[in-house]
Amino acid sequence: MSQETLAATPPRRRRMTARDVTESLRVATPLELLFDLCFVVAVAQAAGGLHHALTAGHFGDGLVGYAMTFFAIWWAWMNFSWFASAYDTDDVPYRIAALVQITGALILAAGIPRAFDQRDFTIAVLGYVVMRTALVANWLRAAVSDPEGRGTALRYAAGVTLVEAGWVAMLALPSGVRPWVWLLLACADLAVPLFAERRHRTAWHPHHIAERYGLFTLIVLGESILAATLAVQEAVDTRHATAGLYGVAAGGLLIVFAMWWLYFAKPAHRFLTSNRSAFIWGYGHYLVFGSAAAVGAGLSAAVDFATDHSTGDGVVPGAVVTVPVAVFLLAVWWLQHRPHQVGHLHNLLVPSAVVLVLAGTFTGVPVLIAGVVLTVLVVLAVVVTRRAGVAADGHA
């Protein structure tokens, strides 16, 4: 870091007061990067559970288990990131609280296999409670240090505590009713920020939030990169590799590259100007993150199908990849592209690509077709965007 940058960096404070939403040089801290790194384990566990469920033919149970466990991962990460954007002091108490939350994330990750295989959420809930308890402590500290945001901080602390008690109580209920109680508690968790910020908005930083979401997108894309790499390895190492395996290897790489390109094609911080836009964008990323990690699980399953390590009937070997790819495309289009008020032609590209990707499910090389479609989509999106930019400059 240069001397000029060091001089421009604002000093860390010892009181947990709200940060300036226009603060310059507001980027992810090393502590936040460590937090994300530890969440890689939880994401890998969830994706691994989905992969095994898909190859075993347990599609319904696998999807439900994945949706439930990934919700816990995503929501815990979201709460940490938004709080850090508003109140990160980087002092000793804050760092300790963050390390406690990381410990909770690792406990949650350790409990994911049980949640998948046995529907035993005891360890996962324990990890979740550890993370949330540290979060409550941070909100109480913010309530003491920031008089202007005290009401919001106290409402957050109360809301998180009540829902946390609900998660613990769920463990005592019969297994048959737990999924319905889980759904109720998930909705209650999602409602806490709406309740807490109804009168006063926390001072989150738009550019910092956009960067944090981009970094987590890279984490979940890592699952797809790993699966694509293993597909290439299988194709190279297997003497009698089939055309289907080569198609999975090539298509997987094209899919991952295109997913990265499409997500980062438009800057998100420009339209994060209100709580309403931020809530829609932030909550909607559950589909972005979840589908991106599911693509990795699907590619791993596709390798198993192509190498006869598992059997799938009908459209299953293709759907395990094309369906999450389609969800990712629609979510990114809705959240990242559409708010920029792109032209009608641009708005037609992604839905058309989704139709083609899903149609490829019924072919012999669905992963390769999905990769080619996404590559063409990237090329067309670049061309359309450049033409729109030239036209705008011409009218300026």
Coordinates of C-alpha atoms in Angstrom, one line a residue:
M1 CA 0.0 0.0 0.0
S2 CA 1.4 3.4 -1.0
Q3 CA 2.1 6.2 1.6
E4 CA -0.6 8.3 -0.1
T5 CA -3.2 5.5 0.4
L6 CA -2.1 5.1 4.0
A7 CA -2.5 8.7 4.6
A8 CA -6.0 8.8 3.0
T9 CA -7.2 5.8 5.0
P10 CA -9.5 7.0 7.9
P11 CA -8.3 6.1 11.4
R12 CA -10.0 3.2 13.2
R13 CA -12.3 4.2 16.0
R14 CA -12.7 2.7 19.4
R15 CA -16.4 3.5 19.7
M16 CA -18.9 1.5 17.5
T17 CA -20.5 4.5 15.8
A18 CA -22.1 4.5 12.3
R19 CA -19.7 4.9 9.4
D20 CA -19.9 7.5 6.7
V21 CA -21.9 6.1 3.7
T22 CA -19.7 8.2 1.4
E23 CA -16.5 7.1 2.9
S24 CA -13.7 6.8 0.3
L25 CA -11.5 3.7 0.1
R26 CA -14.2 1.6 1.8
V27 CA -13.2 -1.9 0.7
A28 CA -13.3 -5.4 2.2
T29 CA -11.0 -5.8 5.2
P30 CA -8.7 -8.8 5.9
L31 CA -11.1 -9.9 8.6
E32 CA -14.0 -9.9 6.2
L33 CA -11.9 -11.9 3.7
L34 CA -11.1 -14.4 6.5
F35 CA -14.8 -14.6 7.3
D36 CA -15.5 -15.4 3.6
L37 CA -12.8 -18.0 3.4
C38 CA -14.2 -19.9 6.4
F39 CA -17.6 -19.8 4.7
V40 CA -16.1 -21.7 1.8
V41 CA -16.2 -24.8 3.9
A42 CA -20.0 -24.4 4.6
V43 CA -20.7 -23.8 0.9
A44 CA -18.7 -26.8 -0.1
Q45 CA -20.6 -29.0 2.4
A46 CA -23.9 -27.8 1.1
A47 CA -22.9 -28.3 -2.5
G48 CA -21.4 -31.7 -1.7
G49 CA -24.6 -32.8 0.0
L50 CA -26.6 -31.8 -3.1
H51 CA -24.2 -33.6 -5.4
H52 CA -24.6 -36.9 -3.5
A53 CA -28.3 -36.5 -3.3
L54 CA -28.5 -36.0 -7.1
T55 CA -26.3 -38.9 -8.0
A56 CA -28.3 -41.1 -5.6
G57 CA -31.6 -40.2 -7.2
H58 CA -32.9 -38.4 -4.1
F59 CA -33.9 -35.2 -5.9
G60 CA -36.7 -34.0 -3.8
D61 CA -35.0 -34.6 -0.4
G62 CA -31.7 -33.2 -1.8
L63 CA -33.2 -30.0 -3.1
V64 CA -35.1 -29.4 0.2
G65 CA -32.0 -30.1 2.3
Y66 CA -29.9 -27.9 0.1
A67 CA -32.4 -25.0 0.2
M68 CA -32.6 -25.2 4.0
T69 CA -28.9 -25.5 4.8
F70 CA -27.9 -22.9 2.2
F71 CA -30.4 -20.5 3.6
A72 CA -28.6 -20.7 7.0
I73 CA -25.2 -20.1 5.3
W74 CA -26.4 -17.2 3.2
W75 CA -28.4 -15.5 5.9
A76 CA -25.6 -15.6 8.5
W77 CA -23.1 -14.2 5.9
M78 CA -25.6 -11.5 5.0
N79 CA -26.1 -10.3 8.5
F80 CA -22.4 -10.1 9.2
S81 CA -21.7 -8.2 6.0
W82 CA -24.4 -5.6 6.3
F83 CA -23.5 -5.0 10.0
A84 CA -19.8 -4.6 9.1
S85 CA -20.7 -2.2 6.4
A86 CA -22.4 0.1 8.9
Y87 CA -20.4 -0.4 12.2
D88 CA -17.0 -2.1 11.5
T89 CA -14.6 -0.6 14.0
D90 CA -11.9 -3.2 13.6
D91 CA -11.0 -3.0 17.3
V92 CA -10.3 -5.9 19.6
P93 CA -13.9 -6.6 20.8
Y94 CA -15.2 -6.4 17.2
R95 CA -12.5 -8.8 16.0
I96 CA -13.3 -11.3 18.8
A97 CA -17.0 -11.1 17.9
A98 CA -16.1 -11.8 14.3
L99 CA -13.9 -14.8 15.2
V100 CA -16.8 -16.2 17.3
Q101 CA -19.1 -15.9 14.2
I102 CA -16.5 -17.7 12.1
T103 CA -16.4 -20.4 14.7
G104 CA -20.2 -20.7 14.5
A105 CA -19.9 -20.9 10.7
L106 CA -17.5 -23.9 11.0
I107 CA -19.8 -25.6 13.5
L108 CA -22.7 -25.0 11.0
A109 CA -20.6 -26.5 8.2
A110 CA -19.9 -29.6 10.4
G111 CA -23.6 -30.1 10.9
I112 CA -24.6 -29.9 7.3
P113 CA -24.0 -33.6 6.5
R114 CA -26.3 -34.6 9.4
A115 CA -28.9 -32.2 8.2
F116 CA -28.8 -33.7 4.7
D117 CA -28.6 -37.4 5.6
Q118 CA -30.6 -37.6 8.8
R119 CA -32.6 -34.4 8.9
D120 CA -30.8 -33.8 12.2
F121 CA -30.3 -30.0 12.5
T122 CA -28.9 -30.0 16.1
I123 CA -25.3 -29.2 15.1
A124 CA -26.3 -26.8 12.4
V125 CA -28.6 -24.9 14.7
L126 CA -25.8 -24.8 17.4
G127 CA -23.5 -23.2 14.9
Y128 CA -26.2 -20.8 13.8
V129 CA -26.9 -19.8 17.4
V130 CA -23.2 -19.1 18.1
M131 CA -23.1 -16.8 15.1
R132 CA -26.3 -15.0 16.0
T133 CA -25.3 -14.6 19.6
A134 CA -22.2 -12.7 18.6
L135 CA -24.2 -10.6 16.2
V136 CA -26.6 -9.7 19.0
A137 CA -23.7 -8.6 21.2
N138 CA -22.5 -6.4 18.3
W139 CA -25.9 -4.8 18.0
L140 CA -26.1 -4.1 21.7
R141 CA -22.7 -2.5 21.6
A142 CA -23.9 -0.3 18.7
A143 CA -26.9 0.7 20.7
V144 CA -24.7 2.0 23.5
S145 CA -22.2 3.8 21.2
D146 CA -24.6 5.2 18.5
P147 CA -27.4 7.3 20.0
E148 CA -28.9 8.1 16.7
G149 CA -29.2 4.5 15.7
R150 CA -30.0 3.1 19.1
G151 CA -33.6 2.2 18.4
T152 CA -32.7 0.3 15.2
A153 CA -29.9 -1.5 17.0
L154 CA -32.1 -2.6 19.9
R155 CA -34.8 -3.8 17.5
Y156 CA -32.2 -5.8 15.7
A157 CA -31.0 -7.3 18.9
A158 CA -34.5 -8.2 20.1
G159 CA -35.6 -9.6 16.8
V160 CA -32.5 -11.8 16.3
T161 CA -32.8 -13.1 19.9
L162 CA -36.5 -14.0 19.5
V163 CA -36.0 -15.8 16.3
E164 CA -32.8 -17.5 17.6
A165 CA -34.9 -18.9 20.5
G166 CA -37.4 -20.2 17.9
W167 CA -34.7 -22.1 16.1
V168 CA -33.6 -23.8 19.4
A169 CA -37.2 -24.6 20.2
M170 CA -37.7 -26.2 16.8
L171 CA -35.3 -29.0 17.8
A172 CA -37.7 -30.2 20.4
L173 CA -40.6 -30.6 17.9
P174 CA -41.5 -33.8 16.0
S175 CA -39.5 -34.3 12.8
G176 CA -42.7 -34.3 10.7
V177 CA -43.5 -30.7 11.6
R178 CA -40.0 -29.3 11.5
P179 CA -40.0 -28.3 7.8
W180 CA -43.1 -26.2 8.3
V181 CA -41.7 -24.6 11.4
W182 CA -38.4 -24.0 9.6
L183 CA -40.3 -22.2 6.9
L184 CA -42.0 -20.0 9.5
L185 CA -38.8 -19.2 11.3
A186 CA -37.0 -18.4 8.0
C187 CA -39.7 -15.9 7.2
A188 CA -39.3 -14.4 10.7
D189 CA -35.6 -14.1 10.2
L190 CA -36.1 -12.3 6.9
A191 CA -38.5 -9.9 8.5
V192 CA -36.1 -8.8 11.3
P193 CA -34.4 -6.1 9.1
L194 CA -37.7 -4.9 7.8
F195 CA -38.9 -4.5 11.4
A196 CA -35.7 -3.0 12.7
E197 CA -35.1 -0.4 10.0
R198 CA -38.7 0.9 9.5
R199 CA -37.8 4.2 11.2
H200 CA -34.0 4.6 10.8
R201 CA -31.7 3.1 8.2
T202 CA -28.3 1.8 9.2
A203 CA -25.4 3.5 7.5
W204 CA -24.4 0.7 5.1
H205 CA -22.0 1.6 2.3
P206 CA -23.3 0.9 -1.2
H207 CA -19.9 0.3 -2.8
H208 CA -18.7 -1.8 0.0
I209 CA -21.9 -3.9 0.0
A210 CA -21.7 -4.5 -3.8
E211 CA -18.0 -5.5 -3.4
R212 CA -18.9 -7.9 -0.5
Y213 CA -21.6 -9.6 -2.6
G214 CA -19.2 -9.8 -5.6
L215 CA -16.7 -11.6 -3.4
F216 CA -19.2 -14.1 -2.2
T217 CA -20.3 -14.7 -5.8
L218 CA -16.7 -15.7 -6.5
I219 CA -16.8 -18.1 -3.6
V220 CA -19.9 -19.9 -4.8
L221 CA -18.5 -19.9 -8.4
G222 CA -15.5 -21.6 -7.0
E223 CA -17.7 -24.7 -6.5
S224 CA -18.4 -24.7 -10.2
I225 CA -14.7 -24.1 -11.1
L226 CA -13.7 -27.1 -9.0
A227 CA -16.3 -29.3 -10.6
A228 CA -15.3 -28.1 -14.1
T229 CA -11.6 -28.8 -13.3
L230 CA -12.5 -32.3 -12.1
A231 CA -14.4 -32.9 -15.4
V232 CA -11.3 -31.9 -17.4
Q233 CA -9.2 -34.1 -15.2
E234 CA -11.5 -37.1 -15.8
A235 CA -11.5 -36.5 -19.5
V236 CA -7.6 -36.4 -19.6
D237 CA -7.0 -39.3 -17.2
T238 CA -9.7 -41.6 -18.6
R239 CA -8.4 -43.6 -21.5
H240 CA -11.8 -44.3 -22.9
A241 CA -13.4 -41.0 -22.2
T242 CA -16.7 -40.5 -23.9
A243 CA -17.9 -37.6 -26.0
G244 CA -20.3 -36.9 -23.1
L245 CA -17.5 -36.4 -20.7
Y246 CA -15.6 -34.1 -23.0
G247 CA -18.8 -32.2 -23.4
V248 CA -19.2 -31.8 -19.7
A249 CA -15.6 -30.6 -19.4
A250 CA -15.8 -28.1 -22.2
G251 CA -19.3 -26.9 -21.4
G252 CA -18.5 -26.6 -17.7
L253 CA -15.6 -24.3 -18.3
L254 CA -17.7 -22.1 -20.7
I255 CA -20.6 -22.0 -18.2
V256 CA -18.3 -20.8 -15.3
F257 CA -16.6 -18.2 -17.4
A258 CA -19.9 -16.8 -18.7
M259 CA -21.5 -16.8 -15.3
W260 CA -18.6 -14.7 -14.0
W261 CA -18.8 -12.3 -17.0
L262 CA -22.5 -11.8 -16.8
Y263 CA -22.6 -11.2 -13.0
F264 CA -19.8 -8.5 -13.1
A265 CA -20.9 -6.9 -16.3
K266 CA -22.9 -4.2 -14.5
P267 CA -21.9 -2.3 -11.3
A268 CA -24.5 -2.8 -8.6
H269 CA -23.6 0.1 -6.2
R270 CA -25.1 2.7 -8.5
F271 CA -28.7 1.7 -7.8
L272 CA -28.3 0.7 -4.1
T273 CA -29.8 4.1 -3.1
S274 CA -32.5 3.1 -0.6
N275 CA -33.5 0.4 1.8
R276 CA -36.2 -0.8 -0.6
S277 CA -33.8 -1.4 -3.5
A278 CA -31.2 -2.8 -1.1
F279 CA -33.6 -5.3 0.4
I280 CA -34.8 -6.6 -3.0
W281 CA -31.3 -6.8 -4.3
G282 CA -29.8 -8.4 -1.2
Y283 CA -32.6 -10.9 -0.6
G284 CA -32.7 -11.8 -4.2
H285 CA -29.1 -12.9 -4.1
Y286 CA -30.2 -16.1 -2.3
L287 CA -31.1 -17.3 -5.8
V288 CA -27.8 -16.0 -7.3
F289 CA -25.6 -17.6 -4.6
G290 CA -27.7 -20.8 -4.3
S291 CA -27.9 -21.5 -8.0
A292 CA -24.2 -20.7 -8.6
A293 CA -23.2 -23.3 -6.0
A294 CA -25.8 -25.7 -7.3
V295 CA -24.3 -25.5 -10.8
G296 CA -21.1 -26.8 -9.2
A297 CA -23.0 -29.7 -7.6
G298 CA -24.7 -30.4 -10.9
L299 CA -21.5 -30.4 -12.9
S300 CA -20.0 -32.9 -10.4
A301 CA -23.1 -35.1 -10.8
A302 CA -22.9 -34.8 -14.6
V303 CA -19.3 -36.1 -14.4
D304 CA -20.6 -39.1 -12.4
F305 CA -23.3 -39.7 -15.0
A306 CA -20.9 -39.4 -17.9
T307 CA -18.4 -41.8 -16.3
D308 CA -21.0 -44.4 -15.3
H309 CA -20.3 -43.8 -11.6
S310 CA -24.0 -43.1 -11.3
T311 CA -27.1 -43.7 -13.4
G312 CA -29.7 -41.1 -14.4
D313 CA -32.8 -41.6 -16.4
G314 CA -34.3 -39.3 -19.0
V315 CA -33.5 -35.7 -18.6
V316 CA -31.9 -36.0 -15.2
P317 CA -28.2 -35.9 -16.3
G318 CA -28.9 -32.6 -18.1
A319 CA -31.3 -31.0 -15.7
V320 CA -28.9 -31.1 -12.8
V321 CA -26.9 -28.5 -14.7
T322 CA -29.3 -26.7 -17.0
V323 CA -31.9 -25.9 -14.3
P324 CA -29.6 -24.1 -11.8
V325 CA -27.9 -22.3 -14.8
A326 CA -31.3 -21.0 -15.9
V327 CA -32.1 -19.8 -12.3
F328 CA -28.8 -18.1 -12.2
L329 CA -29.4 -16.3 -15.5
L330 CA -32.8 -15.1 -14.5
A331 CA -31.7 -13.9 -11.1
V332 CA -28.7 -12.0 -12.4
W333 CA -30.7 -10.4 -15.2
W334 CA -33.4 -9.3 -12.7
L335 CA -31.1 -8.0 -10.0
Q336 CA -27.9 -6.9 -11.8
H337 CA -28.9 -5.9 -15.4
R338 CA -32.5 -4.8 -15.4
P339 CA -32.1 -1.9 -12.8
H340 CA -29.6 -0.3 -15.2
Q341 CA -32.6 0.3 -17.6
V342 CA -31.0 -1.6 -20.4
G343 CA -32.7 -1.6 -23.8
H344 CA -35.5 -3.9 -24.9
L345 CA -33.1 -6.0 -27.0
H346 CA -30.8 -6.5 -24.0
N347 CA -33.8 -7.5 -21.9
L348 CA -34.8 -10.2 -24.5
L349 CA -31.3 -11.8 -24.6
V350 CA -31.3 -13.5 -21.2
P351 CA -34.9 -14.9 -21.2
S352 CA -34.2 -16.2 -24.7
A353 CA -31.0 -17.8 -23.5
V354 CA -32.8 -19.4 -20.6
V355 CA -35.3 -21.1 -23.0
L356 CA -32.4 -22.4 -25.1
V357 CA -30.5 -23.7 -22.0
L358 CA -33.6 -25.5 -20.8
A359 CA -34.2 -26.9 -24.2
G360 CA -30.7 -28.3 -24.3
T361 CA -31.7 -30.6 -21.4
F362 CA -33.4 -32.9 -23.8
T363 CA -30.3 -33.3 -26.0
G364 CA -27.3 -35.7 -25.7
V365 CA -24.8 -32.9 -24.7
P366 CA -26.8 -30.6 -22.4
V367 CA -23.8 -29.2 -20.5
L368 CA -22.0 -28.3 -23.7
I369 CA -25.1 -26.7 -25.2
A370 CA -25.6 -24.6 -22.1
G371 CA -22.0 -23.5 -22.2
V372 CA -22.2 -22.5 -25.9
V373 CA -25.5 -20.6 -25.3
L374 CA -24.0 -18.7 -22.4
T375 CA -20.9 -17.8 -24.5
V376 CA -23.1 -16.5 -27.3
L377 CA -25.1 -14.6 -24.8
V378 CA -22.0 -12.9 -23.4
V379 CA -20.9 -11.9 -27.0
L380 CA -24.3 -10.5 -27.9
A381 CA -24.6 -8.6 -24.6
V382 CA -21.2 -7.0 -25.2
V383 CA -22.2 -6.0 -28.7
V384 CA -25.6 -4.6 -27.7
T385 CA -24.1 -2.7 -24.8
R386 CA -21.4 -1.1 -26.9
R387 CA -23.9 -0.1 -29.6
A388 CA -26.1 1.4 -26.9
G389 CA -23.1 3.3 -25.6
V390 CA -22.2 4.6 -29.0
A391 CA -25.8 5.7 -29.7
A392 CA -25.9 7.5 -26.3
D393 CA -22.7 9.3 -27.1
G394 CA -24.1 10.3 -30.5
H395 CA -27.1 12.0 -28.8
A396 CA -25.0 13.7 -26.1

